CSV table of C-alpha atoms in Angstrom, one decimal:
chain,number,residue,atom,x,y,z
G,1,MET,CA,22.3,-43.8,-45.2
G,2,LYS,CA,22.9,-46.3,-42.2
G,3,THR,CA,23.7,-43.3,-38.5
G,4,GLU,CA,26.0,-44.0,-36.4
G,5,ILE,CA,25.7,-43.5,-32.0
G,6,ASN,CA,26.6,-40.9,-30.1
G,7,TYR,CA,26.5,-42.3,-27.3
G,8,PHE,CA,28.7,-39.2,-25.4
G,9,GLY,CA,26.6,-37.4,-27.0
G,10,LEU,CA,23.4,-39.4,-26.1
G,11,ALA,CA,24.9,-39.6,-22.4
G,12,SER,CA,24.2,-35.7,-23.1
G,13,TYR,CA,21.1,-35.2,-23.1
G,14,GLY,CA,20.4,-37.1,-21.0
G,15,SER,CA,22.6,-35.2,-17.9
G,16,ILE,CA,20.6,-31.7,-20.3
G,17,THR,CA,16.8,-33.0,-19.6
G,18,LEU,CA,17.3,-34.0,-15.9
G,19,ILE,CA,19.0,-30.8,-15.4
G,20,MET,CA,16.4,-29.1,-17.0
G,21,ILE,CA,13.7,-31.2,-14.7
G,22,LEU,CA,16.3,-29.9,-11.5
G,23,ALA,CA,15.5,-26.0,-12.5
G,24,LEU,CA,11.5,-26.5,-13.4
G,25,PHE,CA,11.0,-28.0,-10.1
G,26,ILE,CA,13.6,-25.3,-7.9
G,27,VAL,CA,11.4,-22.5,-10.6
G,28,GLN,CA,7.8,-23.5,-8.6
G,29,LYS,CA,9.2,-23.5,-5.2
G,30,MET,CA,11.4,-20.0,-5.6
G,31,ILE,CA,8.3,-18.1,-7.1
G,32,ASP,CA,4.3,-18.1,-6.5
G,33,ILE,CA,4.0,-15.8,-9.3
G,34,LYS,CA,1.9,-18.1,-11.3
G,35,GLU,CA,2.3,-15.4,-14.7
G,36,VAL,CA,6.0,-15.9,-14.4
G,37,TYR,CA,6.4,-19.6,-13.7
G,38,TYR,CA,4.6,-20.4,-16.8
G,39,TYR,CA,6.4,-18.0,-18.3
G,40,LEU,CA,9.9,-19.1,-17.4
G,41,MET,CA,8.6,-22.5,-18.1
G,42,SER,CA,8.4,-21.4,-21.2
G,43,GLY,CA,11.4,-20.2,-22.4
G,44,PHE,CA,13.5,-23.5,-20.1
G,45,THR,CA,11.1,-25.6,-22.8
G,46,PHE,CA,11.8,-24.3,-25.8
G,47,ILE,CA,15.5,-23.2,-25.0
G,48,TYR,CA,15.7,-27.3,-24.0
G,49,ILE,CA,14.4,-28.4,-27.6
G,50,SER,CA,16.4,-26.1,-28.0
G,51,LEU,CA,19.3,-28.7,-26.6
G,52,PHE,CA,17.4,-31.5,-28.0
G,53,ILE,CA,17.8,-30.5,-31.2
G,54,THR,CA,21.7,-30.2,-31.1
G,55,THR,CA,22.0,-33.5,-29.2
G,56,THR,CA,19.9,-34.7,-31.7
G,57,GLU,CA,22.9,-33.9,-33.8
G,58,THR,CA,25.8,-35.7,-31.7
G,59,VAL,CA,23.6,-38.7,-31.5
G,60,TYR,CA,22.4,-39.0,-35.1
G,61,VAL,CA,24.2,-38.3,-37.5
G,62,TYR,CA,22.1,-37.8,-41.1
G,63,PRO,CA,22.9,-37.5,-44.5
G,64,VAL,CA,21.1,-33.6,-44.7
G,65,SER,CA,21.4,-31.7,-41.8
G,66,ILE,CA,18.0,-29.3,-41.2
G,67,THR,CA,18.2,-28.5,-38.0
G,68,ASP,CA,20.5,-25.1,-37.1
G,69,VAL,CA,16.8,-22.6,-38.6
G,70,LEU,CA,15.1,-24.5,-35.9
G,71,GLU,CA,17.7,-24.3,-33.0
G,72,ASP,CA,18.6,-20.6,-33.5
G,73,LEU,CA,15.4,-19.9,-33.1
G,74,PHE,CA,13.7,-22.3,-30.5
G,75,ARG,CA,17.0,-20.6,-28.1
G,76,LEU,CA,15.7,-17.0,-29.2
G,77,VAL,CA,11.9,-17.9,-27.8
G,78,GLY,CA,12.9,-19.7,-25.3
G,79,PHE,CA,14.9,-16.5,-24.3
G,80,GLY,CA,12.4,-13.9,-24.7
G,81,PHE,CA,10.3,-16.0,-22.3
G,82,VAL,CA,12.7,-16.0,-19.4
G,83,VAL,CA,13.4,-12.5,-20.2
G,84,VAL,CA,10.3,-11.2,-19.7
G,85,ALA,CA,9.8,-13.3,-17.2
G,86,ILE,CA,12.5,-11.5,-15.1
G,87,ILE,CA,10.8,-8.5,-16.7
G,88,LYS,CA,7.2,-9.6,-14.4
G,89,TRP,CA,9.3,-10.4,-11.5
G,90,ILE,CA,11.0,-7.5,-11.3
G,91,LYS,CA,7.3,-5.2,-12.2
G,92,TYR,CA,6.1,-7.9,-8.9
G,93,ASP,CA,8.4,-7.0,-7.1
G,94,GLU,CA,8.6,-3.0,-7.0
G,95,ASP,CA,4.4,-3.4,-7.3
G,96,ILE,CA,5.4,-5.2,-3.8
G,97,LYS,CA,7.4,-2.9,-2.4
G,98,ARG,CA,4.6,-0.2,-3.4
G,99,GLN,CA,2.8,-1.7,-1.2
G,100,LEU,CA,4.1,-2.9,1.4
G,101,ILE,CA,5.0,1.2,2.1
G,102,GLY,CA,1.4,2.3,1.3
G,103,LEU,CA,0.5,0.2,4.4
G,104,ALA,CA,3.4,1.3,6.8
G,105,SER,CA,1.9,4.6,6.1
G,106,ILE,CA,-2.0,4.5,6.7
G,107,ASP,CA,-4.2,3.0,9.5
G,108,ASP,CA,-4.6,-0.5,9.0
G,109,LEU,CA,-8.6,0.3,11.4
G,110,THR,CA,-8.9,3.5,9.4
G,111,GLY,CA,-7.2,3.4,6.0
G,112,VAL,CA,-6.4,7.6,6.7
G,113,MET,CA,-3.2,8.4,7.1
G,114,ASN,CA,-0.9,6.7,10.7
G,115,ARG,CA,1.0,9.5,13.3
G,116,ARG,CA,4.4,9.0,11.7
G,117,VAL,CA,3.5,10.6,8.3
G,118,PHE,CA,1.3,13.0,9.8
G,119,ASP,CA,4.4,14.2,11.9
G,120,ALA,CA,7.0,13.5,8.4
G,121,GLU,CA,4.8,15.8,6.2
G,122,PHE,CA,3.1,18.0,9.7
G,123,LYS,CA,7.3,19.3,9.4
G,124,ARG,CA,8.1,19.2,5.8
G,125,ASP,CA,5.0,22.6,5.7
G,126,PHE,CA,5.1,23.8,9.3
G,127,SER,CA,8.9,24.3,7.3
G,128,ASN,CA,7.4,25.6,4.2
G,129,THR,CA,4.8,27.8,6.4
G,130,SER,CA,7.2,29.3,8.4
G,131,ARG,CA,9.3,29.7,5.6
G,132,PHE,CA,7.0,32.1,3.1
G,133,GLY,CA,4.6,33.1,5.7
G,134,ASN,CA,1.4,31.1,4.5
G,135,ASP,CA,-2.0,30.1,6.5
G,136,LEU,CA,-1.8,26.4,8.7
G,137,SER,CA,-3.8,25.5,10.3
G,138,LEU,CA,-4.5,22.1,12.6
G,139,ILE,CA,-7.9,20.6,13.4
G,140,MET,CA,-7.5,17.7,16.9
G,141,MET,CA,-10.7,16.5,17.2
G,142,ASP,CA,-12.5,13.3,19.7
G,143,ILE,CA,-14.4,10.9,19.5
G,144,ASP,CA,-17.3,11.7,22.7
G,145,ASN,CA,-17.6,9.6,25.4
G,146,TYR,CA,-16.2,6.4,22.5
G,147,LYS,CA,-15.2,4.5,25.9
G,148,ILE,CA,-20.0,4.2,26.7
G,149,ILE,CA,-20.5,3.0,23.1
G,150,ASN,CA,-17.6,0.8,23.1
G,151,ASP,CA,-18.8,-0.5,26.7
G,152,ASN,CA,-22.6,-0.5,25.9
G,153,HIS,CA,-22.1,-1.1,22.4
G,154,GLY,CA,-19.1,-3.6,22.4
G,155,HIS,CA,-15.7,-3.1,20.2
G,156,PHE,CA,-17.1,-4.4,16.9
G,157,ILE,CA,-19.3,-1.5,16.9
G,158,GLY,CA,-16.8,0.4,18.1
G,159,ASP,CA,-14.8,-0.2,15.2
G,160,LEU,CA,-18.0,0.5,13.2
G,161,VAL,CA,-17.6,4.6,14.6
G,162,LEU,CA,-14.2,4.7,13.5
G,163,LYS,CA,-14.3,3.5,9.8
G,164,MET,CA,-17.2,5.9,9.7
G,165,PHE,CA,-15.8,8.9,11.0
G,166,SER,CA,-13.5,8.8,9.1
G,167,GLU,CA,-15.3,7.8,5.9
G,168,GLU,CA,-17.0,11.0,6.4
G,169,VAL,CA,-14.0,13.4,7.3
G,170,ALA,CA,-11.9,12.1,4.3
G,171,SER,CA,-15.2,12.9,2.6
G,172,LEU,CA,-14.8,16.7,3.5
G,173,LEU,CA,-11.7,17.6,3.1
G,174,ARG,CA,-10.0,19.0,0.1
G,175,LYS,CA,-6.6,16.5,-2.1
G,176,GLY,CA,-4.2,18.7,0.1
G,177,ASP,CA,-5.4,18.0,3.3
G,178,LEU,CA,-3.8,15.7,5.7
G,179,PHE,CA,-6.1,13.4,7.3
G,180,SER,CA,-4.5,11.4,10.0
G,181,ARG,CA,-5.4,8.9,12.8
G,182,TRP,CA,-3.5,9.8,15.8
G,183,GLY,CA,-4.0,7.4,18.5
G,184,GLY,CA,-6.8,6.4,19.9
G,185,ASP,CA,-9.8,8.0,19.0
G,186,GLU,CA,-8.3,10.7,18.2
G,187,PHE,CA,-7.2,12.6,14.8
G,188,SER,CA,-5.8,15.1,13.1
G,189,ILE,CA,-6.7,17.7,10.5
G,190,LEU,CA,-3.9,19.5,9.5
G,191,LEU,CA,-5.4,23.1,6.6
G,192,PRO,CA,-2.0,24.3,4.7
G,193,GLN,CA,-2.3,28.0,3.3
G,194,THR,CA,-5.2,27.9,5.7
G,195,SER,CA,-6.8,30.6,7.9
G,196,THR,CA,-7.7,29.7,11.3
G,197,GLU,CA,-11.2,31.8,10.2
G,198,ASN,CA,-11.7,28.9,7.7
G,199,ALA,CA,-10.2,26.2,10.0
G,200,LEU,CA,-13.1,26.6,12.2
G,201,LYS,CA,-15.3,26.2,9.2
G,202,VAL,CA,-13.4,23.1,7.9
G,203,ALA,CA,-14.6,21.6,11.3
G,204,GLU,CA,-18.0,22.9,12.2
G,205,LYS,CA,-19.5,21.3,9.2
G,206,ILE,CA,-17.0,17.8,9.3
G,207,ARG,CA,-18.9,18.2,13.2
G,208,VAL,CA,-22.9,19.3,11.2
G,209,ALA,CA,-22.2,16.3,9.4
G,210,VAL,CA,-21.0,13.4,12.0
G,211,LYS,CA,-23.9,14.4,14.5
G,212,ASN,CA,-26.3,13.3,11.3
G,213,MET,CA,-25.4,9.7,11.4
G,214,HIS,CA,-25.7,6.8,12.7
G,215,ILE,CA,-25.3,3.0,13.1
G,216,GLN,CA,-28.1,0.7,12.5
G,217,THR,CA,-27.7,-1.9,15.2
G,218,ASP,CA,-30.1,-4.9,16.7
G,219,HIS,CA,-31.8,-2.4,18.7
G,220,ASP,CA,-31.7,1.4,19.3
G,221,PRO,CA,-29.1,2.9,16.3
G,222,VAL,CA,-25.6,4.2,17.6
G,223,THR,CA,-24.8,8.0,17.3
G,224,PHE,CA,-22.4,10.1,18.6
G,225,THR,CA,-20.7,13.2,18.3
G,226,VAL,CA,-17.0,14.5,18.1
G,227,SER,CA,-15.3,17.5,19.7
G,228,PHE,CA,-12.7,20.0,18.0
G,229,GLY,CA,-9.4,21.9,18.9
G,230,VAL,CA,-8.4,24.3,16.3
G,231,SER,CA,-5.5,26.0,16.4
G,232,GLY,CA,-3.2,27.6,13.4
G,233,TYR,CA,0.8,28.9,13.2
G,234,LEU,CA,1.6,32.0,14.5
G,235,SER,CA,4.8,33.9,13.6
G,236,SER,CA,6.5,33.2,17.2
G,237,ASP,CA,6.1,29.2,16.9
G,238,THR,CA,9.8,27.4,16.3
G,239,ASP,CA,8.3,23.8,15.9
G,240,ILE,CA,5.2,22.1,15.4
G,241,VAL,CA,4.6,21.1,19.3
G,242,GLU,CA,3.1,24.6,20.0
G,243,MET,CA,1.1,24.3,17.4
G,244,VAL,CA,0.0,20.6,18.8
G,245,GLU,CA,0.0,21.5,22.2
G,246,ARG,CA,-2.2,24.6,21.4
G,247,ALA,CA,-5.0,22.8,20.0
G,248,ASP,CA,-4.5,20.0,21.9
G,249,ASN,CA,-6.1,22.8,25.2
G,250,ALA,CA,-8.3,23.8,22.6
G,251,LEU,CA,-9.7,20.5,22.5
G,252,TYR,CA,-9.8,19.7,26.1
G,253,GLU,CA,-12.1,22.6,26.9
G,254,ALA,CA,-13.9,22.0,23.7
G,255,LYS,CA,-14.2,19.0,26.2
G,256,GLU,CA,-14.7,20.4,29.1
G,257,THR,CA,-17.6,22.3,28.4
G,258,GLY,CA,-20.4,19.9,27.1
G,259,ARG,CA,-18.2,18.2,24.2
G,260,ASP,CA,-20.2,18.8,20.4
G,261,ARG,CA,-17.8,21.9,19.8
G,262,THR,CA,-15.0,24.2,18.6
G,263,VAL,CA,-12.8,25.8,20.5
G,264,LEU,CA,-10.2,27.8,19.1
G,265,ARG,CA,-6.6,29.1,20.7
């Protein structure tokens, strides 16, 4: 049986082809995630084939139609790929947001909690402590003569000191303890449900561990010590500032009386 050419259908097919090519080009420019792009490309391809089948029926009128099932199948598979791509795109976006939130909460150099987040957690624990009467202790730490280390060995070694110190301290703390870079070479630890007596033990454990650390250089190994100021929650405290001031004063006293020691206020 002679076929009949439908020129309108042929033009429609050409237009659909151009639209699909343009869509794939735009998607490629918009999406940097290869996996998502491949799923979208596969989905568009299957949908394109289903449209091709539909257009073929318009361009050529065959005596027997066998395209209905194939058309539905390709369309279904195509939409399936598109749905999967959208789900993966959303999941990737959520993962990126979580990573950005994580990056905003940590110190870039040492990888420990930054002061902004530490302050927020400190206020929450302080509120719980004042409400339920639990113990709460704060340790302020400062690397002794850090400026001299930087001046004598350079900023690379200085940064390495901060990183190694942070890793060592983090390894000695409990899961619920909060460890933060307060600023420069000063760090802080918040110990929930911990008495000042036990906080002193934690500080001493860190002090001894750090004293035994060293960084190998081309010349002599670099060693360093740390001073500690400890304070605990008092029923008369109305704000975290009071605990911080006592710990800071204790740290200042430790520095002024010889360094490499722990003082309680």
